[in-house]
Amino acid sequence: MTEIPAIRRRGRGRRPAAEVRASVLAAAGRLLLREGLRAVTFDRVAKEAGSSKVTLYKWWPSPGALAAEAYFAQSEPILEFPNTGDIRADLIAQLTAFVRWLTRDGAAKPVSELIGAAQMDADLARAWAEHYARPRRELARERLKVAQAQGQLRADADLDVIVDQLWGACYHRLLVLKVPFDENLVPRLVDHALRGAAAEQ
């Protein structure tokens, strides 16, 4: 499982706020991926990060909101969106990384728990949307816009629908159907999504 290492305290004195925040997010991310959402309590995260609960209460309205932001911090370096100039290859590369993150690196359980809990926890839902779902969606849309400008996609292609088709299919299998899937699904997803959007030859 890929983890962001803990940031250790150096020397004496108060640590900079950015360092403390990064340490807390790394600790929460480790607990989330290792044990699931229930493990992300302010008590456990503060102990793991060498911080104080007061600091956590100041920065996050709930443990769920902290967990959502920690998930983003853990996943961000893994789910970078490539831009090689070939939209099909880039979509396959990014979606493959996403599927591997879920199925091989242990993110399926915490993702399921975060999305499930977000239906009842407004703070978590807001943090998930603001720190993960919307930024990830915008990254995909920006890459698709570039492909559209380069003539690789039709000018009238609905980019939001393409995003829904690709990543939505993975979430549907994970959360609704609860059926196993792996990276072998990715090229078929991409080809089906692009078939109706590719520029005419």
Short mmCIF file of C-alpha atoms in Angstrom, two decimals, residues 29-155:
data_model
loop_
_atom_site.label_atom_id
_atom_site.label_comp_id
_atom_site.label_asym_id
_atom_site.label_seq_id
_atom_site.Cartn_x
_atom_site.Cartn_y
_atom_site.Cartn_z
CA GLY A 29 -4.30 8.97 5.70
CA ARG A 30 -2.29 6.07 7.11
CA LEU A 31 -5.02 5.20 9.59
CA LEU A 32 -7.72 5.51 6.93
CA LEU A 33 -6.02 3.20 4.44
CA ARG A 34 -4.80 0.74 7.05
CA GLU A 35 -7.88 0.42 9.29
CA GLY A 36 -10.75 2.28 7.67
CA LEU A 37 -12.81 5.35 8.45
CA ARG A 38 -13.63 4.40 12.06
CA ALA A 39 -9.94 4.57 12.93
CA VAL A 40 -9.78 8.26 12.02
CA THR A 41 -10.63 9.86 15.35
CA PHE A 42 -9.14 13.07 16.65
CA ASP A 43 -7.62 11.13 19.56
CA ARG A 44 -5.82 8.59 17.39
CA VAL A 45 -4.74 11.04 14.71
CA ALA A 46 -3.36 13.50 17.27
CA LYS A 47 -1.36 10.72 18.92
CA GLU A 48 -0.13 9.37 15.57
CA ALA A 49 0.88 12.83 14.34
CA GLY A 50 2.37 14.07 17.60
CA SER A 51 -0.08 16.96 17.57
CA SER A 52 -2.83 18.19 19.88
CA LYS A 53 -6.55 17.55 19.60
CA VAL A 54 -7.11 21.29 20.00
CA THR A 55 -5.27 21.85 16.71
CA LEU A 56 -7.41 19.26 14.94
CA TYR A 57 -10.63 20.76 16.26
CA LYS A 58 -9.45 24.18 15.08
CA TRP A 59 -8.77 23.02 11.51
CA TRP A 60 -11.46 20.39 10.85
CA PRO A 61 -15.14 20.41 11.85
CA SER A 62 -15.25 16.62 12.23
CA PRO A 63 -13.07 13.51 11.93
CA GLY A 64 -14.93 12.71 8.73
CA ALA A 65 -13.90 16.01 7.16
CA LEU A 66 -10.31 15.30 8.19
CA ALA A 67 -10.50 11.81 6.67
CA ALA A 68 -11.79 13.18 3.37
CA GLU A 69 -8.96 15.70 3.09
CA ALA A 70 -6.43 13.05 4.16
CA TYR A 71 -7.68 10.75 1.41
CA PHE A 72 -7.03 13.49 -1.14
CA ALA A 73 -3.52 14.03 0.23
CA GLN A 74 -2.75 10.32 -0.02
CA SER A 75 -4.18 9.89 -3.50
CA GLU A 76 -2.95 13.12 -5.14
CA PRO A 77 0.59 11.95 -6.13
CA ILE A 78 -0.76 8.60 -7.34
CA LEU A 79 -3.57 9.97 -9.47
CA GLU A 80 -1.71 12.65 -11.43
CA PHE A 81 -3.19 13.21 -14.88
CA PRO A 82 -0.65 12.74 -17.72
CA ASN A 83 -0.57 14.82 -20.87
CA THR A 84 1.42 13.07 -23.59
CA GLY A 85 -0.63 14.48 -26.45
CA ASP A 86 -2.55 11.22 -26.93
CA ILE A 87 -5.88 11.47 -25.13
CA ARG A 88 -6.64 7.75 -25.35
CA ALA A 89 -3.27 6.80 -23.87
CA ASP A 90 -3.57 9.43 -21.14
CA LEU A 91 -7.07 8.36 -20.14
CA ILE A 92 -5.99 4.72 -20.00
CA ALA A 93 -2.93 5.61 -17.90
CA GLN A 94 -4.88 7.72 -15.41
CA LEU A 95 -7.85 5.37 -15.13
CA THR A 96 -5.52 2.40 -14.72
CA ALA A 97 -3.78 4.19 -11.84
CA PHE A 98 -7.20 4.87 -10.29
CA VAL A 99 -8.35 1.26 -10.60
CA ARG A 100 -5.07 -0.04 -9.20
CA TRP A 101 -5.36 2.41 -6.30
CA LEU A 102 -8.76 0.95 -5.51
CA THR A 103 -8.13 -2.73 -6.15
CA ARG A 104 -4.43 -3.26 -5.37
CA ASP A 105 -3.46 -0.49 -2.97
CA GLY A 106 -6.36 -0.90 -0.57
CA ALA A 107 -8.35 2.27 -1.25
CA ALA A 108 -11.62 0.51 -2.11
CA LYS A 109 -12.75 0.10 1.50
CA PRO A 110 -12.01 3.65 2.70
CA VAL A 111 -13.52 5.14 -0.46
CA SER A 112 -16.70 3.12 0.06
CA GLU A 113 -16.83 4.16 3.70
CA LEU A 114 -16.18 7.83 2.96
CA ILE A 115 -18.88 8.04 0.28
CA GLY A 116 -21.33 6.10 2.44
CA ALA A 117 -20.71 8.26 5.50
CA ALA A 118 -20.96 11.43 3.40
CA GLN A 119 -24.66 10.73 2.91
CA MET A 120 -25.20 11.37 6.65
CA ASP A 121 -22.30 13.69 7.54
CA ALA A 122 -22.58 17.14 5.94
CA ASP A 123 -19.05 18.16 6.96
CA LEU A 124 -17.58 15.03 5.40
CA ALA A 125 -19.69 15.47 2.26
CA ARG A 126 -18.52 19.06 1.85
CA ALA A 127 -14.87 18.13 2.43
CA TRP A 128 -15.10 15.19 -0.02
CA ALA A 129 -16.60 17.42 -2.72
CA GLU A 130 -14.25 20.36 -2.15
CA HIS A 131 -10.98 18.51 -1.57
CA TYR A 132 -11.38 15.49 -3.82
CA ALA A 133 -14.37 14.99 -6.12
CA ARG A 134 -14.57 18.42 -7.76
CA PRO A 135 -10.81 18.96 -8.15
CA ARG A 136 -10.37 15.46 -9.63
CA ARG A 137 -13.26 16.05 -12.02
CA GLU A 138 -11.81 19.39 -13.11
CA LEU A 139 -8.42 17.79 -13.84
CA ALA A 140 -10.13 15.33 -16.17
CA ARG A 141 -12.18 18.07 -17.84
CA GLU A 142 -9.09 20.22 -18.42
CA ARG A 143 -7.27 17.32 -20.07
CA LEU A 144 -10.32 16.61 -22.25
CA LYS A 145 -10.55 20.31 -23.19
CA VAL A 146 -6.98 20.20 -24.47
CA ALA A 147 -7.80 17.12 -26.55
CA GLN A 148 -10.90 18.88 -27.86
CA ALA A 149 -8.87 21.94 -28.88
CA GLN A 150 -6.40 19.65 -30.66
CA GLY A 151 -9.19 18.04 -32.67
CA GLN A 152 -8.97 14.66 -30.95
CA LEU A 153 -12.54 15.04 -29.71
CA ARG A 154 -15.54 16.55 -31.47
CA ALA A 155 -16.16 20.21 -30.77
#
